[in-house]
Amino acid sequence: MPEVIFPGPEGRLEGRYHPQKEKDAPIAIILHPHPQFGGTMNNRVVYNMHYAFYNMGFTVLRFNFRGVGRSQGEYDQGVGELSDAASALDYLQSMNPNSKHCWVAGFSFGAWIGMQLLMRRPEITGFISVSPPANMYDFSFLAPCPSSGLIINGSSDRVAPPSDTQGLVRKLHEQKGITITHQEVEGADHFFGDPHMETLIGSVDDYVRRRLTESSR
């Protein structure tokens, strides 16, 4: 998988880019967890989601937020990281101008950034939010949430308690015109340690494939 360096708001950003042969393949970006707690694009959840999307026929980009790995800049409380994600999507779109579908998937802090990116970019047609930290960050900007997606968390998550995720889902369910699918994986923690990773990736795969067939009608 080619390593790529592309321009971000604060200098170069480092990523892994995995193109399909088809020029009109759907595209997806995958966003990693908190930079200050060891989050990188090589996080297991991020890595596995990257390959799940690739195996479903997506051209995929995952990348390191500013100050992580070889990405320039320094941590910016989520403000700069949202700009990084927007730059990553710009780069992905510039390489794939014929793509019909655009998805964003994020894990933990990356889920929070991904949901904010949805609000800025109307071309995003679907999202995956894994272990969204609804206890740490305000998600009230999702008013209204512009596209349908899957929120998935573990029933034994101690970092982002299930009750907070359920509260977020309840709020989103009240909105018209979109469908939020929620799945709580029994016994899984925040990081979907084995054997729960397989369940997570299976759920993502099922959900995205179903959405792609619905929207191609």
CSV table of C-alpha atoms in Angstrom, one decimal:
chain,number,residue,atom,x,y,z
A,1,MET,CA,0.0,0.0,0.0
A,2,PRO,CA,1.6,3.3,-1.1
A,3,GLU,CA,2.7,5.7,1.6
A,4,VAL,CA,1.6,9.2,0.6
A,5,ILE,CA,2.5,12.7,1.8
A,6,PHE,CA,-0.1,15.4,1.1
A,7,PRO,CA,-0.5,19.0,2.1
A,8,GLY,CA,-2.3,19.8,5.3
A,9,PRO,CA,-3.1,23.2,6.9
A,10,GLU,CA,0.0,23.0,9.1
A,11,GLY,CA,2.4,21.3,6.7
A,12,ARG,CA,2.7,17.8,5.4
A,13,LEU,CA,0.4,15.0,6.4
A,14,GLU,CA,1.4,11.3,6.2
A,15,GLY,CA,-1.0,8.7,5.0
A,16,ARG,CA,-1.6,5.3,3.5
A,17,TYR,CA,-3.5,5.3,0.2
A,18,HIS,CA,-5.1,2.2,-1.3
A,19,PRO,CA,-6.7,2.9,-4.7
A,20,GLN,CA,-9.0,0.6,-6.7
A,21,LYS,CA,-8.6,0.0,-10.4
A,22,GLU,CA,-12.1,1.3,-11.2
A,23,LYS,CA,-12.1,5.1,-11.7
A,24,ASP,CA,-15.5,5.6,-10.2
A,25,ALA,CA,-15.0,3.5,-7.1
A,26,PRO,CA,-16.5,4.9,-3.9
A,27,ILE,CA,-14.0,6.6,-1.5
A,28,ALA,CA,-13.6,6.5,2.2
A,29,ILE,CA,-11.3,8.1,4.8
A,30,ILE,CA,-10.6,6.5,8.1
A,31,LEU,CA,-9.8,8.7,11.2
A,32,HIS,CA,-7.7,7.5,14.1
A,33,PRO,CA,-8.1,7.9,17.9
A,34,HIS,CA,-6.7,10.6,20.2
A,35,PRO,CA,-3.1,11.7,19.2
A,36,GLN,CA,-2.2,12.3,22.9
A,37,PHE,CA,-3.1,8.8,24.0
A,38,GLY,CA,-1.1,6.9,21.4
A,39,GLY,CA,-3.6,7.2,18.6
A,40,THR,CA,-2.2,6.7,15.1
A,41,MET,CA,-3.3,5.5,11.7
A,42,ASN,CA,-1.9,2.1,12.5
A,43,ASN,CA,-4.3,1.6,15.4
A,44,ARG,CA,-5.9,-1.9,15.0
A,45,VAL,CA,-9.5,-0.6,14.7
A,46,VAL,CA,-8.4,1.9,12.0
A,47,TYR,CA,-6.2,-0.6,10.2
A,48,ASN,CA,-9.0,-3.2,10.1
A,49,MET,CA,-11.6,-0.7,9.0
A,50,HIS,CA,-9.3,0.5,6.2
A,51,TYR,CA,-9.0,-3.0,4.8
A,52,ALA,CA,-12.8,-3.7,5.3
A,53,PHE,CA,-13.6,-0.7,3.1
A,54,TYR,CA,-10.9,-1.6,0.6
A,55,ASN,CA,-12.3,-5.2,0.3
A,56,MET,CA,-15.7,-3.8,-0.4
A,57,GLY,CA,-14.4,-1.9,-3.4
A,58,PHE,CA,-13.6,1.5,-1.9
A,59,THR,CA,-10.5,3.5,-2.6
A,60,VAL,CA,-9.3,4.2,0.9
A,61,LEU,CA,-7.1,6.8,2.7
A,62,ARG,CA,-6.1,6.7,6.3
A,63,PHE,CA,-3.6,9.3,7.7
A,64,ASN,CA,-1.9,10.6,10.8
A,65,PHE,CA,-3.3,13.8,12.3
A,66,ARG,CA,-0.8,16.7,12.8
A,67,GLY,CA,2.1,15.9,15.1
A,68,VAL,CA,1.6,12.1,14.8
A,69,GLY,CA,4.2,10.0,13.0
A,70,ARG,CA,5.6,12.0,10.1
A,71,SER,CA,2.7,14.5,10.0
A,72,GLN,CA,3.9,18.0,10.7
A,73,GLY,CA,2.3,20.4,13.2
A,74,GLU,CA,1.2,19.8,16.7
A,75,TYR,CA,-2.0,18.7,18.5
A,76,ASP,CA,-4.7,21.3,18.3
A,77,GLN,CA,-7.6,20.2,20.6
A,78,GLY,CA,-9.6,18.8,17.6
A,79,VAL,CA,-9.9,22.1,15.8
A,80,GLY,CA,-6.8,21.6,13.6
A,81,GLU,CA,-7.5,17.9,13.4
A,82,LEU,CA,-10.9,18.7,11.7
A,83,SER,CA,-9.0,20.8,9.2
A,84,ASP,CA,-6.6,17.9,8.7
A,85,ALA,CA,-9.5,15.6,7.9
A,86,ALA,CA,-10.9,18.1,5.5
A,87,SER,CA,-7.5,18.3,3.7
A,88,ALA,CA,-7.4,14.5,3.6
A,89,LEU,CA,-10.8,14.4,2.0
A,90,ASP,CA,-9.8,17.1,-0.5
A,91,TYR,CA,-6.7,15.1,-1.5
A,92,LEU,CA,-8.7,11.9,-1.8
A,93,GLN,CA,-11.4,13.6,-4.0
A,94,SER,CA,-8.7,15.2,-6.2
A,95,MET,CA,-7.3,11.8,-6.9
A,96,ASN,CA,-10.8,10.3,-7.5
A,97,PRO,CA,-13.0,13.0,-9.2
A,98,ASN,CA,-15.4,10.4,-10.6
A,99,SER,CA,-16.3,8.8,-7.3
A,100,LYS,CA,-20.1,8.5,-6.7
A,101,HIS,CA,-20.0,7.7,-3.0
A,102,CYS,CA,-18.0,9.2,-0.1
A,103,TRP,CA,-17.8,7.7,3.4
A,104,VAL,CA,-16.0,8.7,6.6
A,105,ALA,CA,-15.2,6.3,9.3
A,106,GLY,CA,-13.7,7.2,12.7
A,107,PHE,CA,-12.7,5.5,15.9
A,108,SER,CA,-13.0,7.2,19.3
A,109,PHE,CA,-11.6,10.8,18.9
A,110,GLY,CA,-11.6,10.1,15.2
A,111,ALA,CA,-15.4,9.4,15.4
A,112,TRP,CA,-15.9,12.8,16.9
A,113,ILE,CA,-13.8,14.5,14.2
A,114,GLY,CA,-15.6,12.4,11.5
A,115,MET,CA,-19.1,13.5,12.7
A,116,GLN,CA,-17.9,17.2,12.5
A,117,LEU,CA,-16.6,16.6,9.0
A,118,LEU,CA,-20.1,15.4,8.0
A,119,MET,CA,-21.5,18.8,8.9
A,120,ARG,CA,-19.0,20.5,6.7
A,121,ARG,CA,-19.1,18.3,3.7
A,122,PRO,CA,-22.6,17.5,2.2
A,123,GLU,CA,-21.0,15.1,-0.3
A,124,ILE,CA,-20.5,12.5,2.5
A,125,THR,CA,-23.1,9.8,1.9
A,126,GLY,CA,-22.5,7.6,4.9
A,127,PHE,CA,-20.5,7.3,8.1
A,128,ILE,CA,-19.2,4.8,10.6
A,129,SER,CA,-18.6,5.9,14.2
A,130,VAL,CA,-16.9,3.4,16.4
A,131,SER,CA,-16.8,4.0,20.2
A,132,PRO,CA,-17.8,7.7,19.9
A,133,PRO,CA,-16.6,9.5,23.1
A,134,ALA,CA,-20.0,11.2,23.8
A,135,ASN,CA,-19.0,11.6,27.5
A,136,MET,CA,-15.9,13.7,26.7
A,137,TYR,CA,-17.0,15.7,23.7
A,138,ASP,CA,-20.1,17.7,22.8
A,139,PHE,CA,-21.9,16.1,19.8
A,140,SER,CA,-24.8,18.7,19.8
A,141,PHE,CA,-23.4,20.2,16.6
A,142,LEU,CA,-25.3,17.3,14.8
A,143,ALA,CA,-28.4,19.3,14.4
A,144,PRO,CA,-29.5,18.1,12.0
A,145,CYS,CA,-27.2,15.2,11.3
A,146,PRO,CA,-26.8,15.3,7.5
A,147,SER,CA,-26.4,11.7,6.6
A,148,SER,CA,-27.3,8.2,7.7
A,149,GLY,CA,-24.7,6.0,9.4
A,150,LEU,CA,-23.7,3.3,11.9
A,151,ILE,CA,-22.8,4.0,15.5
A,152,ILE,CA,-21.2,1.0,17.1
A,153,ASN,CA,-19.8,0.6,20.7
A,154,GLY,CA,-19.0,-2.1,23.2
A,155,SER,CA,-21.2,-2.9,26.2
A,156,SER,CA,-18.0,-3.0,28.4
A,157,ASP,CA,-16.5,0.3,27.3
A,158,ARG,CA,-15.0,2.1,30.3
A,159,VAL,CA,-13.5,5.0,28.2
A,160,ALA,CA,-16.8,6.1,26.6
A,161,PRO,CA,-19.6,4.6,28.7
A,162,PRO,CA,-22.5,2.9,26.8
A,163,SER,CA,-25.1,5.1,28.5
A,164,ASP,CA,-23.6,8.2,26.9
A,165,THR,CA,-23.5,6.6,23.5
A,166,GLN,CA,-27.1,5.5,23.9
A,167,GLY,CA,-28.0,9.1,24.8
A,168,LEU,CA,-26.3,10.4,21.6
A,169,VAL,CA,-28.2,7.8,19.5
A,170,ARG,CA,-31.5,8.7,21.1
A,171,LYS,CA,-31.0,12.3,20.1
A,172,LEU,CA,-30.1,11.4,16.6
A,173,HIS,CA,-33.1,9.1,16.3
A,174,GLU,CA,-35.4,12.1,16.7
A,175,GLN,CA,-34.1,13.6,13.5
A,176,LYS,CA,-36.1,13.2,10.3
A,177,GLY,CA,-34.8,12.1,6.9
A,178,ILE,CA,-31.8,10.1,8.1
A,179,THR,CA,-31.5,6.6,9.7
A,180,ILE,CA,-29.0,6.0,12.5
A,181,THR,CA,-28.2,2.4,13.0
A,182,HIS,CA,-26.9,1.5,16.4
A,183,GLN,CA,-25.2,-1.7,17.5
A,184,GLU,CA,-23.8,-2.4,20.9
A,185,VAL,CA,-21.4,-5.4,20.9
A,186,GLU,CA,-21.8,-7.5,24.0
A,187,GLY,CA,-18.7,-7.8,26.1
A,188,ALA,CA,-16.5,-5.5,23.9
A,189,ASP,CA,-14.4,-2.8,25.5
A,190,HIS,CA,-13.5,0.6,23.9
A,191,PHE,CA,-10.8,-0.9,21.7
A,192,PHE,CA,-12.7,-4.1,20.5
A,193,GLY,CA,-10.0,-6.5,21.8
A,194,ASP,CA,-10.3,-10.0,20.5
A,195,PRO,CA,-12.6,-11.8,19.8
A,196,HIS,CA,-14.7,-8.6,19.3
A,197,MET,CA,-12.7,-7.1,16.4
A,198,GLU,CA,-14.2,-9.7,14.1
A,199,THR,CA,-17.8,-8.8,15.2
A,200,LEU,CA,-17.0,-5.1,14.7
A,201,ILE,CA,-15.6,-5.5,11.2
A,202,GLY,CA,-18.4,-7.9,10.2
A,203,SER,CA,-21.0,-5.3,11.3
A,204,VAL,CA,-19.3,-2.6,9.4
A,205,ASP,CA,-19.1,-4.8,6.3
A,206,ASP,CA,-22.8,-5.8,6.5
A,207,TYR,CA,-23.9,-2.2,7.0
A,208,VAL,CA,-21.9,-0.6,4.3
A,209,ARG,CA,-22.7,-3.3,1.7
A,210,ARG,CA,-26.4,-2.9,2.5
A,211,ARG,CA,-26.2,0.9,2.1
A,212,LEU,CA,-24.4,0.6,-1.2
A,213,THR,CA,-27.1,-1.6,-2.7
A,214,GLU,CA,-29.9,0.6,-1.4
A,215,SER,CA,-28.3,3.8,-2.8
A,216,SER,CA,-27.5,2.3,-6.2
A,217,ARG,CA,-31.2,1.6,-7.0
